PDB file of C-alpha atoms in Angstrom:
ATOM      1  CA  MET C  22      -4.328  -5.377  12.828  1.00  0.00           C
ATOM      2  CA  LYS C  23      -6.257  -5.769   9.801  1.00  0.00           C
ATOM      3  CA  LYS C  24      -8.307  -2.639  10.439  1.00  0.00           C
ATOM      4  CA  LEU C  25      -5.090  -0.693  10.740  1.00  0.00           C
ATOM      5  CA  ILE C  26      -3.624  -2.277   7.340  1.00  0.00           C
ATOM      6  CA  ALA C  27      -6.971  -1.666   5.828  1.00  0.00           C
ATOM      7  CA  ILE C  28      -6.982   2.154   6.934  1.00  0.00           C
ATOM      8  CA  VAL C  29      -3.347   2.672   5.756  1.00  0.00           C
ATOM      9  CA  ALA C  30      -4.020   1.214   2.457  1.00  0.00           C
ATOM     10  CA  ILE C  31      -7.379   3.253   1.694  1.00  0.00           C
ATOM     11  CA  ALA C  32      -5.156   6.426   2.953  1.00  0.00           C
ATOM     12  CA  ALA C  33      -2.150   5.564   0.628  1.00  0.00           C
ATOM     13  CA  PHE C  34      -4.767   4.907  -2.489  1.00  0.00           C
ATOM     14  CA  MET C  35      -6.424   8.279  -1.699  1.00  0.00           C
ATOM     15  CA  THR C  36      -3.062  10.242  -1.483  1.00  0.00           C
ATOM     16  CA  ALA C  37      -2.110   8.447  -4.897  1.00  0.00           C
ATOM     17  CA  CYS C  38      -5.152   9.683  -6.526  1.00  0.00           C
ATOM     18  CA  ASN C  39      -4.892  13.163  -5.112  1.00  0.00           C
ATOM     19  CA  ASN C  40      -1.643  13.933  -6.667  1.00  0.00           C
ATOM     20  CA  GLY C  41      -2.400  16.960  -8.378  1.00  0.00           C
ATOM     21  CA  GLU C  42      -1.761  15.945 -11.993  1.00  0.00           C
ATOM     22  CA  THR C  43      -4.322  16.398 -14.316  1.00  0.00           C
ATOM     23  CA  LYS C  44      -3.866  15.315 -17.916  1.00  0.00           C
ATOM     24  CA  THR C  45      -5.812  17.151 -20.511  1.00  0.00           C
ATOM     25  CA  ASP C  46      -3.788  16.518 -23.646  1.00  0.00           C
ATOM     26  CA  ILE C  47      -4.934  13.564 -25.599  1.00  0.00           C
ATOM     27  CA  THR C  48      -2.833  12.550 -28.476  1.00  0.00           C
ATOM     28  CA  THR C  49      -3.531   9.674 -30.537  1.00  0.00           C
ATOM     29  CA  THR C  50      -0.642   7.846 -32.411  1.00  0.00           C
ATOM     30  CA  ASP C  51      -2.573   5.154 -34.065  1.00  0.00           C
ATOM     31  CA  SER C  52      -5.507   6.266 -36.837  1.00  0.00           C
ATOM     32  CA  THR C  53      -7.876   3.337 -35.502  1.00  0.00           C
ATOM     33  CA  LYS C  54      -7.234   4.310 -31.530  1.00  0.00           C
ATOM     34  CA  THR C  55      -9.582   6.761 -30.388  1.00  0.00           C
ATOM     35  CA  ALA C  56      -9.631   9.463 -27.766  1.00  0.00           C
ATOM     36  CA  ALA C  57     -11.614   7.381 -25.538  1.00  0.00           C
ATOM     37  CA  ASP C  58      -9.269   4.324 -25.878  1.00  0.00           C
ATOM     38  CA  SER C  59      -6.533   6.860 -24.643  1.00  0.00           C
ATOM     39  CA  VAL C  60      -8.436   8.133 -21.847  1.00  0.00           C
ATOM     40  CA  ALA C  61      -9.363   4.570 -20.883  1.00  0.00           C
ATOM     41  CA  GLN C  62      -5.736   3.203 -21.223  1.00  0.00           C
ATOM     42  CA  ASN C  63      -4.446   6.261 -19.114  1.00  0.00           C
ATOM     43  CA  VAL C  64      -6.980   5.633 -16.411  1.00  0.00           C
ATOM     44  CA  MET C  65      -5.894   1.759 -16.346  1.00  0.00           C
ATOM     45  CA  ASP C  66      -2.372   2.659 -16.360  1.00  0.00           C
ATOM     46  CA  THR C  67      -2.849   5.141 -13.408  1.00  0.00           C
ATOM     47  CA  THR C  68      -5.122   2.930 -11.415  1.00  0.00           C
ATOM     48  CA  LYS C  69      -2.375  -0.092 -11.966  1.00  0.00           C
ATOM     49  CA  LYS C  70       0.408   2.132 -10.613  1.00  0.00           C
ATOM     50  CA  MET C  71      -1.624   3.331  -7.563  1.00  0.00           C
ATOM     51  CA  MET C  72      -2.544  -0.153  -6.699  1.00  0.00           C
ATOM     52  CA  ASN C  73       0.917  -1.015  -6.782  1.00  0.00           C
ATOM     53  CA  GLU C  74       2.074   1.781  -4.486  1.00  0.00           C
ATOM     54  CA  ALA C  75      -0.555   0.553  -2.165  1.00  0.00           C
ATOM     55  CA  LYS C  76       0.465  -2.827  -2.139  1.00  0.00           C
ATOM     56  CA  GLU C  77       3.942  -1.795  -1.470  1.00  0.00           C
ATOM     57  CA  LEU C  78       2.633   0.434   1.692  1.00  0.00           C
ATOM     58  CA  VAL C  79       0.567  -2.551   2.916  1.00  0.00           C
ATOM     59  CA  ASP C  80       3.558  -4.915   2.603  1.00  0.00           C
ATOM     60  CA  SER C  81       5.560  -2.303   4.450  1.00  0.00           C
ATOM     61  CA  ALA C  82       2.934  -1.937   7.342  1.00  0.00           C
ATOM     62  CA  ALA C  83       2.585  -5.437   7.437  1.00  0.00           C
ATOM     63  CA  LYS C  84       6.733  -6.355   7.782  1.00  0.00           C
ATOM     64  CA  LYS C  85       6.335  -3.321  10.841  1.00  0.00           C
ATOM     65  CA  MET C  86       3.378  -4.977  12.233  1.00  0.00           C
ATOM     66  CA  ASP C  87       5.299  -8.163  12.441  1.00  0.00           C
ATOM     67  CA  LYS C  88       8.505  -6.799  13.771  1.00  0.00           C
ATOM     68  CA  ALA C  89       6.135  -5.034  16.456  1.00  0.00           C
ATOM     69  CA  ALA C  90       4.482  -8.713  17.302  1.00  0.00           C
ATOM     70  CA  ASP C  91       8.102  -9.941  17.549  1.00  0.00           C
ATOM     71  CA  LYS C  92       9.309  -7.409  20.262  1.00  0.00           C
ATOM     72  CA  VAL C  93       6.011  -7.725  22.185  1.00  0.00           C
ATOM     73  CA  LYS C  94       6.562 -11.807  22.296  1.00  0.00           C
ATOM     74  CA  GLU C  95       9.927 -11.230  23.286  1.00  0.00           C
ATOM     75  CA  GLY C  96       9.038  -8.923  26.099  1.00  0.00           C
ATOM     76  CA  ALA C  97       6.256 -11.320  27.457  1.00  0.00           C
ATOM     77  CA  ASP C  98       9.018 -14.134  27.228  1.00  0.00           C
ATOM     78  CA  LYS C  99      11.240 -12.062  29.463  1.00  0.00           C
ATOM     79  CA  LEU C 100       8.487 -11.254  31.891  1.00  0.00           C
ATOM     80  CA  LYS C 101       7.450 -15.095  32.047  1.00  0.00           C
ATOM     81  CA  LYS C 102      11.115 -16.038  32.677  1.00  0.00           C
ATOM     82  CA  GLU C 103      11.224 -13.279  35.635  1.00  0.00           C
ATOM     83  CA  ALA C 104       7.888 -14.434  37.241  1.00  0.00           C
ATOM     84  CA  ASP C 105       9.310 -18.071  36.949  1.00  0.00           C
ATOM     85  CA  LYS C 106      12.319 -17.170  38.917  1.00  0.00           C
ATOM     86  CA  LYS C 107      10.116 -15.908  41.663  1.00  0.00           C
TER      87      LYS C 107
END
């Protein structure tokens, strides 16, 4: 299960990284702020956004896996009850 969730998280991260958007326009609003600072801030913002999206995907996958595990447990309980009746 953990491997599946890790694969989903990595796939989501890679998908988020390859969104096709490229920013080539760098503007500075503060005279003390350099172009490198702007690029670094953009990278940090983008990374934070991607990590949040990946976290949401992992959380969603975990909920689905929990639901599936509950269904499997219910089925196993039903089979056990049927076996006990015989």
